[in-house]
């Protein structure tokens, strides 16, 4: 199994390019199931989750051509196998995103029910409830969601809870339904706007994406198009936190500061000087960071996917911070690993109280999920001595060439088998 070895204590300096967003690319790939024509997608990140999604779509009968570094063309002319097997769904929950498109286009889908995962229970009841409201017959059999609908019908759906992939799944399903679908209490994440832009370019009629009410007028057919995936706001935020914690000056290209308001506010509060526009972000940090309190919540509030990284920053900041996780019930697993690096953190329910200390100690730690892995990388960068991170396959699911990008910024980081 591969590990990362980091020698801590070096500031970060230099320029890197941010990759396309994993959580925008995954639903956009699934949109290819909605048309017989070719969907060409640019700015696809080279990540394990993308490889898994492409294999899943290929198994269903999608032909994948022109798969070069960051581009791929998908043609789902004939869908032959309407199944997402357990082996794939268990490694990548986003496989649930094929449910809506398959049902809308082929009238049937058999998707393994995702179980709980490292960060929480993560049920998919809202996806199922929405599709049932659109007329689908859904039964859970042998651990699979078996869904059938001759033709989905437009419906008014009020989500009980704000769900990102739930909103994406139903938005895709509604594009080919009969009549109008109104999604209320919809998620407002930028990835939903990116997916909506792709679907609109394919011929869909969608209004309100990016607000909490999305209206979709079903159309008969969708067509091929070309789409460029938005920049990864979480990768961007992770590098910005790393430089705020380690000190230095970094310039991030191919990213957009407007996607990160809540994160940039917190970094400024921590003491970073930030200059930015819609194409790049420049960050300079030449003092010890100050502690920042934060509370995760759906977009545009502070993202749960940045909580773990800010935990590492707070470990070495001046003062005490309270971090409250409100989205997932078990997303504080990194605390135990950070404590192995001498961090002073107390957990009470869904909150962590982080008492800043002068320095972390390098240690052998284990990644438990994707963003927890990123927090350990940041901790390794600022710790005294050597940090070894195990189970970095989590990291490879969501960060393209992380050790190359960090090395380009002057970090001492290498991968070993
Ligand atoms: N929830 C339900 N029922 C549902 C759906 C969700 O109770 O039917 C609950 C979840 O258990 C959770 C909350 O609603 O407590 C929000 O979950 P959401 O559905 O929004 O999460 P998701 O769509 O499964 C996406 C991202 C996650 C990110 C969350 C929250 C993708 C592929 N994944 O997950 O990204 O943390 O939104 O912003 O878009 C990551 O990239 O590391 C990652 C976990």
Short mmCIF file of C-alpha atoms and ligand atoms in Angstrom, two decimals:
data_model
loop_
_atom_site.label_atom_id
_atom_site.label_comp_id
_atom_site.label_asym_id
_atom_site.label_seq_id
_atom_site.Cartn_x
_atom_site.Cartn_y
_atom_site.Cartn_z
CA UNK A 1 0.00 0.00 0.00
CA UNK A 2 1.32 3.46 -0.84
CA UNK A 3 2.24 6.05 1.77
CA UNK A 4 3.22 9.72 1.76
CA UNK A 5 6.31 10.87 3.61
CA UNK A 6 6.50 14.55 4.48
CA UNK A 7 9.36 16.50 6.10
CA UNK A 8 7.60 19.41 7.76
CA UNK A 9 8.56 22.95 8.51
CA UNK A 10 8.99 24.54 5.07
CA UNK A 11 6.96 27.52 3.89
CA UNK A 12 5.20 27.21 0.51
CA UNK A 13 6.22 29.43 -2.40
CA UNK A 14 5.28 29.35 -6.07
CA UNK A 15 2.50 28.88 -8.59
CA UNK A 16 0.29 25.89 -9.44
CA UNK A 17 -2.69 25.15 -11.65
CA UNK A 18 -5.95 24.04 -10.05
CA UNK A 19 -7.70 21.02 -11.60
CA UNK A 20 -11.31 20.61 -12.66
CA UNK A 21 -13.76 19.91 -9.84
CA UNK A 22 -14.31 16.26 -8.93
CA UNK A 23 -17.80 16.95 -7.59
CA UNK A 24 -18.80 18.80 -10.77
CA UNK A 25 -17.18 16.32 -13.17
CA UNK A 26 -18.92 13.26 -11.65
CA UNK A 27 -22.52 14.43 -12.30
CA UNK A 28 -21.57 15.89 -15.69
CA UNK A 29 -20.20 12.47 -16.74
CA UNK A 30 -23.55 10.93 -15.74
CA UNK A 31 -25.39 13.48 -17.89
CA UNK A 32 -23.95 11.60 -20.90
CA UNK A 33 -26.53 8.88 -20.15
CA UNK A 34 -29.32 11.30 -21.07
CA UNK A 35 -28.51 11.46 -24.79
CA UNK A 36 -27.65 9.18 -27.72
CA UNK A 37 -25.25 11.85 -28.96
CA UNK A 38 -21.67 12.56 -27.91
CA UNK A 39 -20.91 14.65 -24.84
CA UNK A 40 -17.37 16.03 -24.86
CA UNK A 41 -16.11 17.13 -21.45
CA UNK A 42 -12.99 19.25 -20.85
CA UNK A 43 -11.06 20.00 -17.65
CA UNK A 44 -11.70 16.53 -16.19
CA UNK A 45 -9.37 15.87 -13.24
CA UNK A 46 -7.26 12.68 -13.30
CA UNK A 47 -8.65 11.03 -10.18
CA UNK A 48 -9.58 7.56 -9.03
CA UNK A 49 -13.29 8.51 -8.68
CA UNK A 50 -13.35 9.68 -12.30
CA UNK A 51 -11.79 6.38 -13.47
CA UNK A 52 -14.40 4.45 -11.45
CA UNK A 53 -17.25 6.50 -12.91
CA UNK A 54 -15.96 6.04 -16.48
CA UNK A 55 -15.76 2.24 -15.96
CA UNK A 56 -19.31 2.23 -14.61
CA UNK A 57 -20.64 4.22 -17.58
CA UNK A 58 -18.70 1.96 -19.97
CA UNK A 59 -20.22 -1.17 -18.38
CA UNK A 60 -23.65 0.34 -19.05
CA UNK A 61 -22.89 0.56 -22.77
CA UNK A 62 -21.41 4.07 -23.05
CA UNK A 63 -18.51 4.28 -25.47
CA UNK A 64 -15.63 6.39 -24.22
CA UNK A 65 -13.34 7.96 -26.78
CA UNK A 66 -10.63 10.60 -26.88
CA UNK A 67 -9.75 10.08 -23.24
CA UNK A 68 -6.69 12.28 -23.02
CA UNK A 69 -5.27 13.92 -19.92
CA UNK A 70 -8.19 16.20 -19.10
CA UNK A 71 -10.68 15.55 -21.90
CA UNK A 72 -13.12 12.77 -22.58
CA UNK A 73 -15.93 12.10 -25.06
CA UNK A 74 -18.82 9.84 -24.08
CA UNK A 75 -21.52 8.41 -26.34
CA UNK A 76 -24.37 6.48 -24.75
CA UNK A 77 -26.04 5.48 -28.04
CA UNK A 78 -27.37 2.19 -26.66
CA UNK A 79 -27.66 1.50 -22.97
CA UNK A 80 -27.30 -2.25 -22.56
CA UNK A 81 -26.76 -2.86 -18.84
CA UNK A 82 -28.77 -0.71 -16.43
CA UNK A 83 -26.91 -1.77 -13.29
CA UNK A 84 -24.49 -0.07 -10.87
CA UNK A 85 -22.94 -3.01 -9.00
CA UNK A 86 -22.07 -3.06 -5.30
CA UNK A 87 -18.32 -3.36 -6.05
CA UNK A 88 -18.39 0.09 -7.65
CA UNK A 89 -20.89 1.87 -5.43
CA UNK A 90 -19.03 0.80 -2.27
CA UNK A 91 -15.86 2.56 -3.49
CA UNK A 92 -17.65 5.63 -4.83
CA UNK A 93 -21.03 6.72 -3.49
CA UNK A 94 -21.44 9.23 -6.33
CA UNK A 95 -22.43 6.20 -8.47
CA UNK A 96 -25.96 6.95 -7.18
CA UNK A 97 -25.92 9.79 -9.75
CA UNK A 98 -26.67 7.33 -12.57
CA UNK A 99 -30.08 6.54 -11.03
CA UNK A 100 -31.95 9.64 -12.27
CA UNK A 101 -30.50 9.69 -15.80
CA UNK A 102 -31.01 5.92 -16.36
CA UNK A 103 -34.59 6.06 -15.21
CA UNK A 104 -35.35 9.10 -17.37
CA UNK A 105 -33.72 7.74 -20.50
CA UNK A 106 -34.13 3.93 -20.24
CA UNK A 107 -37.08 3.61 -17.84
CA UNK A 108 -35.24 1.29 -15.49
CA UNK A 109 -32.25 1.18 -13.13
CA UNK A 110 -30.73 -1.25 -10.65
CA UNK A 111 -28.37 0.58 -8.36
CA UNK A 112 -26.65 -0.94 -5.36
CA UNK A 113 -27.81 0.82 -2.21
CA UNK A 114 -24.78 2.65 -0.78
CA UNK A 115 -24.15 1.68 2.83
CA UNK A 116 -22.94 4.06 5.53
CA UNK A 117 -19.45 5.41 5.09
CA UNK A 118 -16.54 6.76 7.11
CA UNK A 119 -18.12 10.21 7.53
CA UNK A 120 -21.73 9.30 8.30
CA UNK A 121 -24.86 7.27 7.53
CA UNK A 122 -25.50 9.11 4.25
CA UNK A 123 -28.92 7.69 3.29
CA UNK A 124 -30.38 8.29 -0.20
CA UNK A 125 -34.03 8.53 0.87
CA UNK A 126 -34.42 11.99 -0.69
CA UNK A 127 -33.31 10.72 -4.12
CA UNK A 128 -35.84 7.87 -3.84
CA UNK A 129 -38.65 10.04 -2.50
CA UNK A 130 -38.21 12.50 -5.38
CA UNK A 131 -38.21 9.84 -8.08
CA UNK A 132 -41.31 8.23 -6.52
CA UNK A 133 -43.05 11.61 -6.63
CA UNK A 134 -42.23 11.62 -10.36
CA UNK A 135 -44.04 8.30 -10.76
CA UNK A 136 -41.19 5.79 -10.46
CA UNK A 137 -41.89 2.46 -8.81
CA UNK A 138 -39.01 1.73 -6.48
CA UNK A 139 -38.28 -1.41 -4.46
CA UNK A 140 -35.21 -2.31 -2.45
CA UNK A 141 -34.27 -5.92 -3.24
CA UNK A 142 -31.14 -7.78 -2.18
CA UNK A 143 -29.35 -4.52 -1.37
CA UNK A 144 -30.25 -2.91 -4.71
CA UNK A 145 -32.55 -0.01 -5.56
CA UNK A 146 -34.72 -1.38 -8.36
CA UNK A 147 -36.50 1.51 -10.08
CA UNK A 148 -38.91 1.42 -13.02
CA UNK A 149 -40.83 4.21 -14.77
CA UNK A 150 -42.29 4.05 -18.25
CA UNK A 151 -42.14 7.84 -18.42
CA UNK A 152 -41.30 10.08 -15.47
CA UNK A 153 -43.87 12.80 -14.73
CA UNK A 154 -43.04 16.32 -13.61
CA UNK A 155 -43.74 16.93 -9.91
CA UNK A 156 -43.25 19.45 -7.11
CA UNK A 157 -40.64 18.04 -4.74
CA UNK A 158 -39.72 19.63 -1.42
CA UNK A 159 -36.47 18.19 -0.05
CA UNK A 160 -36.59 17.47 3.71
CA UNK A 161 -32.86 18.18 3.88
CA UNK A 162 -30.52 20.04 1.55
CA UNK A 163 -28.75 17.40 -0.55
CA UNK A 164 -26.22 18.05 -3.30
CA UNK A 165 -26.30 14.77 -5.26
CA UNK A 166 -30.04 14.44 -4.48
CA UNK A 167 -30.66 17.78 -6.22
CA UNK A 168 -28.40 16.75 -9.14
CA UNK A 169 -30.05 13.34 -9.56
CA UNK A 170 -33.58 14.77 -9.66
CA UNK A 171 -32.57 17.70 -11.88
CA UNK A 172 -31.16 15.22 -14.43
CA UNK A 173 -34.21 12.94 -14.15
CA UNK A 174 -36.58 15.88 -14.68
CA UNK A 175 -34.93 17.03 -17.93
CA UNK A 176 -36.64 14.21 -19.88
CA UNK A 177 -39.85 13.95 -17.80
CA UNK A 178 -43.34 14.85 -19.02
CA UNK A 179 -44.19 18.33 -17.77
CA UNK A 180 -42.70 20.61 -15.14
CA UNK A 181 -40.70 19.63 -12.07
CA UNK A 182 -40.11 22.09 -9.25
CA UNK A 183 -37.35 21.26 -6.77
CA UNK A 184 -37.73 23.20 -3.52
CA UNK A 185 -35.16 23.45 -0.72
CA UNK A 186 -32.67 22.51 -3.46
CA UNK A 187 -28.91 22.64 -2.83
CA UNK A 188 -27.23 25.83 -4.15
CA UNK A 189 -23.67 24.54 -4.61
CA UNK A 190 -21.75 25.90 -7.65
CA UNK A 191 -21.43 22.29 -8.91
CA UNK A 192 -25.21 22.30 -9.42
CA UNK A 193 -24.96 25.40 -11.60
CA UNK A 194 -22.15 23.73 -13.58
CA UNK A 195 -24.30 20.63 -14.18
CA UNK A 196 -27.31 22.79 -15.10
CA UNK A 197 -25.17 24.72 -17.62
CA UNK A 198 -24.12 21.44 -19.24
CA UNK A 199 -27.73 20.16 -19.34
CA UNK A 200 -28.98 23.46 -20.78
CA UNK A 201 -26.32 23.24 -23.52
CA UNK A 202 -27.68 19.72 -24.21
CA UNK A 203 -31.14 21.22 -24.78
CA UNK A 204 -32.66 21.04 -21.27
CA UNK A 205 -34.97 23.74 -19.97
CA UNK A 206 -33.80 24.60 -16.44
CA UNK A 207 -34.30 27.74 -14.41
CA UNK A 208 -33.13 28.71 -10.94
CA UNK A 209 -30.02 26.52 -10.56
CA UNK A 210 -27.93 28.11 -7.80
CA UNK A 211 -31.08 29.12 -5.89
CA UNK A 212 -33.18 26.91 -3.61
CA UNK A 213 -36.00 26.58 -6.16
CA UNK A 214 -35.11 24.93 -9.47
CA UNK A 215 -37.72 24.59 -12.21
CA UNK A 216 -37.23 22.06 -14.97
CA UNK A 217 -39.53 21.86 -17.99
CA UNK A 218 -39.14 18.37 -19.45
CA UNK A 219 -38.10 18.06 -23.12
CA UNK A 220 -38.42 15.11 -25.56
CA UNK A 221 -34.73 14.75 -26.41
CA UNK A 222 -31.34 15.96 -25.28
CA UNK A 223 -28.36 16.38 -27.62
CA UNK A 224 -24.59 16.19 -27.58
CA UNK A 225 -22.51 19.20 -26.59
CA UNK A 226 -19.10 20.24 -25.28
CA UNK A 227 -18.69 21.31 -21.66
CA UNK A 228 -15.75 22.55 -19.58
CA UNK A 229 -15.87 21.54 -15.91
CA UNK A 230 -15.56 24.35 -13.32
CA UNK A 231 -12.43 24.64 -11.14
CA UNK A 232 -12.20 22.57 -7.95
CA UNK A 233 -13.04 24.96 -5.11
CA UNK A 234 -12.10 22.39 -2.46
CA UNK A 235 -8.68 21.67 -3.99
CA UNK A 236 -8.20 25.45 -4.19
CA UNK A 237 -9.19 25.90 -0.56
CA UNK A 238 -6.93 23.04 0.56
CA UNK A 239 -3.80 24.67 -0.98
CA UNK A 240 -4.79 28.05 0.48
CA UNK A 241 -5.12 26.57 3.98
CA UNK A 242 -1.79 24.75 3.54
CA UNK A 243 -0.02 28.04 2.74
CA UNK A 244 -1.80 29.89 5.56
CA UNK A 245 -0.68 27.21 8.03
CA UNK A 246 2.88 26.77 6.67
CA UNK A 247 3.46 30.43 5.71
CA UNK A 248 4.78 31.63 2.36
CA UNK A 249 3.29 33.05 -0.82
CA UNK A 250 1.37 31.06 -3.46
CA UNK A 251 -0.42 31.84 -6.68
CA UNK A 252 -3.22 29.51 -7.83
CA UNK A 253 -4.23 29.65 -11.50
CA UNK A 254 -7.38 28.34 -13.26
CA UNK A 255 -9.56 28.91 -10.23
CA UNK A 256 -12.26 31.38 -9.27
CA UNK A 257 -12.36 33.26 -5.97
CA UNK A 258 -16.13 33.81 -6.29
CA UNK A 259 -16.65 30.10 -5.48
CA UNK A 260 -14.92 30.42 -2.12
CA UNK A 261 -16.30 33.47 -0.28
CA UNK A 262 -16.81 31.74 3.09
CA UNK A 263 -13.38 30.05 2.94
CA UNK A 264 -11.53 33.24 1.91
CA UNK A 265 -13.22 35.17 4.76
CA UNK A 266 -11.92 32.61 7.27
CA UNK A 267 -8.40 32.66 5.80
CA UNK A 268 -8.34 36.46 6.03
CA UNK A 269 -9.51 36.20 9.64
CA UNK A 270 -6.61 33.79 10.24
CA UNK A 271 -4.21 36.49 9.00
CA UNK A 272 -3.63 35.68 5.31
CA UNK A 273 -3.40 38.50 2.72
CA UNK A 274 -5.43 37.52 -0.32
CA UNK A 275 -5.68 39.10 -3.73
CA UNK A 276 -7.98 37.39 -6.22
CA UNK A 277 -10.26 37.54 -9.21
CA UNK A 278 -12.29 35.12 -11.34
CA UNK A 279 -9.15 33.45 -12.80
CA UNK A 280 -6.58 33.29 -10.00
CA UNK A 281 -5.97 33.63 -6.26
CA UNK A 282 -2.79 34.95 -4.68
CA UNK A 283 -2.16 34.36 -0.95
CA UNK A 284 0.63 35.66 1.27
CA UNK A 285 1.14 34.67 4.89
CA UNK A 286 4.03 36.01 6.91
CA UNK A 287 2.79 35.69 10.47
CA UNK A 288 1.56 32.97 12.80
CA UNK A 289 -2.10 32.15 12.02
CA UNK A 290 -4.88 33.19 14.40
CA UNK A 291 -7.56 30.69 15.47
CA UNK A 292 -10.83 30.79 13.53
CA UNK A 293 -14.18 29.42 14.69
CA UNK A 294 -16.32 27.82 12.03
CA UNK A 295 -19.57 25.99 11.51
CA UNK A 296 -20.22 23.92 8.40
CA UNK A 297 -23.51 24.36 6.51
CA UNK A 298 -24.82 24.06 2.92
CA UNK A 299 -23.47 26.53 0.32
CA UNK A 300 -22.97 29.50 0.42
CA UNK A 301 -21.98 28.92 4.07
CA UNK A 302 -18.73 27.24 5.11
CA UNK A 303 -18.28 23.85 3.29
CA UNK A 304 -18.00 20.60 5.24
CA UNK A 305 -15.35 19.54 2.69
CA UNK A 306 -12.99 22.23 4.13
CA UNK A 307 -13.59 21.52 7.82
CA UNK A 308 -10.76 19.01 8.34
CA UNK A 309 -8.15 21.23 6.65
CA UNK A 310 -9.06 24.17 8.92
CA UNK A 311 -8.76 21.84 11.93
CA UNK A 312 -5.04 21.36 11.11
CA UNK A 313 -4.58 25.12 10.68
CA UNK A 314 -6.20 25.77 14.06
CA UNK A 315 -3.91 23.19 15.72
CA UNK A 316 -0.96 25.61 15.37
CA UNK A 317 -2.87 28.91 15.50
CA UNK A 318 -2.80 31.53 18.24
CA UNK A 319 -5.85 31.04 20.45
CA UNK A 320 -8.70 28.54 20.72
CA UNK A 321 -11.21 27.65 18.00
CA UNK A 322 -14.55 25.89 18.02
CA UNK A 323 -15.30 23.88 14.89
CA UNK A 324 -18.87 22.63 14.51
CA UNK A 325 -19.77 20.02 11.89
CA UNK A 326 -23.47 20.13 11.01
CA UNK A 327 -23.62 18.19 7.71
CA UNK A 328 -22.19 14.74 8.50
CA UNK A 329 -22.52 13.03 11.87
CA UNK A 330 -19.08 11.38 11.90
CA UNK A 331 -16.74 13.81 10.21
CA UNK A 332 -14.26 14.39 13.03
CA UNK A 333 -12.23 11.18 12.53
CA UNK A 334 -9.07 13.18 11.78
CA UNK A 335 -9.05 14.48 15.37
CA UNK A 336 -7.64 11.21 16.73
CA UNK A 337 -4.88 11.22 14.10
CA UNK A 338 -4.02 14.89 14.73
CA UNK A 339 -3.81 14.09 18.44
CA UNK A 340 -1.14 11.51 17.59
CA UNK A 341 0.79 14.53 16.28
CA UNK A 342 0.38 16.17 19.69
CA UNK A 343 -2.58 18.40 18.77
CA UNK A 344 -4.68 19.63 21.67
CA UNK A 345 -8.30 18.99 20.66
CA UNK A 346 -11.40 18.07 22.65
CA UNK A 347 -14.50 16.69 20.96
CA UNK A 348 -17.96 17.35 22.37
CA UNK A 349 -20.75 15.93 20.22
CA UNK A 350 -20.43 17.45 16.77
CA UNK A 351 -17.99 20.15 17.89
CA UNK A 352 -14.23 20.16 18.33
CA UNK A 353 -12.46 22.65 20.57
CA UNK A 354 -8.97 23.21 19.19
CA UNK A 355 -6.39 24.78 21.51
CA UNK A 356 -3.55 26.19 19.42
CA UNK A 357 -0.03 24.95 20.27
CA UNK A 358 3.35 26.22 18.96
CA UNK A 359 4.07 23.19 16.76
CA UNK A 360 2.82 19.71 15.80
CA UNK A 361 5.12 16.69 15.96
CA UNK A 362 5.64 14.50 12.90
CA UNK A 363 4.15 11.01 13.40
CA UNK A 364 2.88 7.93 11.57
CA UNK A 365 -0.84 8.55 10.89
CA UNK A 366 -3.67 6.99 8.92
CA UNK A 367 -6.05 8.67 6.50
CA UNK A 368 -9.71 7.80 7.17
CA UNK A 369 -11.50 9.65 4.36
CA UNK A 370 -10.71 12.03 1.54
CA UNK A 371 -10.75 15.40 3.32
CA UNK A 372 -9.32 13.90 6.54
CA UNK A 373 -6.35 12.85 4.37
CA UNK A 374 -5.92 16.43 3.20
CA UNK A 375 -5.90 17.63 6.81
CA UNK A 376 -3.11 15.16 7.63
CA UNK A 377 -1.07 16.35 4.65
CA UNK A 378 -1.38 19.94 5.92
CA UNK A 379 -0.48 18.77 9.44
CA UNK A 380 2.59 17.01 8.01
CA UNK A 381 3.67 20.18 6.20
CA UNK A 382 3.67 22.21 9.41
CA UNK A 383 4.91 19.54 11.83
CA UNK A 384 8.41 19.25 13.16
CA UNK A 385 10.17 16.22 11.65
CA UNK A 386 8.77 13.43 9.52
CA UNK A 387 5.12 12.48 9.01
CA UNK A 388 4.12 9.24 7.32
CA UNK A 389 0.53 9.03 6.04
CA UNK A 390 -0.99 5.60 5.40
CA UNK A 391 -4.07 4.71 3.30
CA UNK A 392 -3.54 7.53 0.84
CA UNK A 393 -5.87 5.87 -1.67
CA UNK A 394 -8.48 8.17 -0.08
CA UNK A 395 -6.41 11.18 -1.18
CA UNK A 396 -6.09 9.88 -4.75
CA UNK A 397 -9.89 9.82 -5.02
CA UNK A 398 -10.00 13.61 -4.86
CA UNK A 399 -6.64 15.38 -5.31
CA UNK A 400 -4.87 15.28 -8.68
CA UNK A 401 -1.05 14.95 -8.33
CA UNK A 402 -1.08 16.40 -4.84
CA UNK A 403 2.53 15.57 -4.06
CA UNK A 404 3.72 17.00 -7.40
CA UNK A 405 1.79 20.22 -6.82
CA UNK A 406 3.06 20.56 -3.24
CA UNK A 407 6.63 19.77 -4.36
CA UNK A 408 6.32 22.56 -6.94
CA UNK A 409 5.54 24.86 -4.00
CA UNK A 410 8.71 23.74 -2.19
CA UNK A 411 7.26 21.10 0.15
CA UNK A 412 9.33 18.01 0.92
CA UNK A 413 6.86 15.28 0.15
CA UNK A 414 7.23 11.92 -1.59
CA UNK A 415 5.20 8.79 -2.22
CA UNK A 416 6.53 5.33 -1.43
CA UNK A 417 5.10 1.89 -2.06
N1 LIG B 1 -28.92 13.10 3.29
C1 LIG B 1 -30.06 12.41 3.69
N2 LIG B 1 -30.83 11.82 2.73
C2 LIG B 1 -30.52 11.88 1.41
C3 LIG B 1 -29.37 12.59 1.00
C4 LIG B 1 -28.60 13.19 1.98
O1 LIG B 1 -30.36 12.33 4.88
O2 LIG B 1 -31.26 11.30 0.60
C5 LIG B 1 -28.10 13.76 4.31
C6 LIG B 1 -26.67 13.23 4.35
O3 LIG B 1 -26.57 12.07 5.15
C7 LIG B 1 -25.91 14.41 4.91
C8 LIG B 1 -26.66 15.62 4.31
O4 LIG B 1 -27.93 15.11 3.90
O5 LIG B 1 -26.03 14.42 6.31
C9 LIG B 1 -26.00 16.24 3.11
O6 LIG B 1 -25.59 15.23 2.19
P1 LIG B 1 -25.53 15.46 0.62
O7 LIG B 1 -26.54 14.57 -0.02
O8 LIG B 1 -25.58 16.91 0.30
O9 LIG B 1 -24.09 14.89 0.30
P2 LIG B 1 -23.70 14.16 -1.05
O10 LIG B 1 -24.47 14.71 -2.15
O11 LIG B 1 -23.70 12.69 -0.82
C10 LIG B 1 -21.84 15.83 -1.81
C11 LIG B 1 -20.38 15.75 -2.11
C12 LIG B 1 -19.62 15.56 -0.81
C13 LIG B 1 -19.92 16.76 0.11
C14 LIG B 1 -21.44 16.87 0.34
C15 LIG B 1 -21.85 18.07 1.14
C16 LIG B 1 -20.36 14.81 -4.33
C17 LIG B 1 -20.04 13.66 -5.21
N3 LIG B 1 -20.14 14.64 -3.01
O12 LIG B 1 -22.18 14.59 -1.18
O13 LIG B 1 -18.24 15.56 -1.13
O14 LIG B 1 -19.28 16.58 1.35
O15 LIG B 1 -22.10 16.94 -0.95
O16 LIG B 1 -21.41 19.23 0.56
O17 LIG B 1 -20.77 15.86 -4.80
C18 LIG B 1 -15.97 14.99 -0.82
O18 LIG B 1 -15.75 15.47 -1.95
O19 LIG B 1 -15.06 14.68 -0.03
C19 LIG B 1 -17.35 14.78 -0.42
C20 LIG B 1 -17.68 13.96 0.58
#
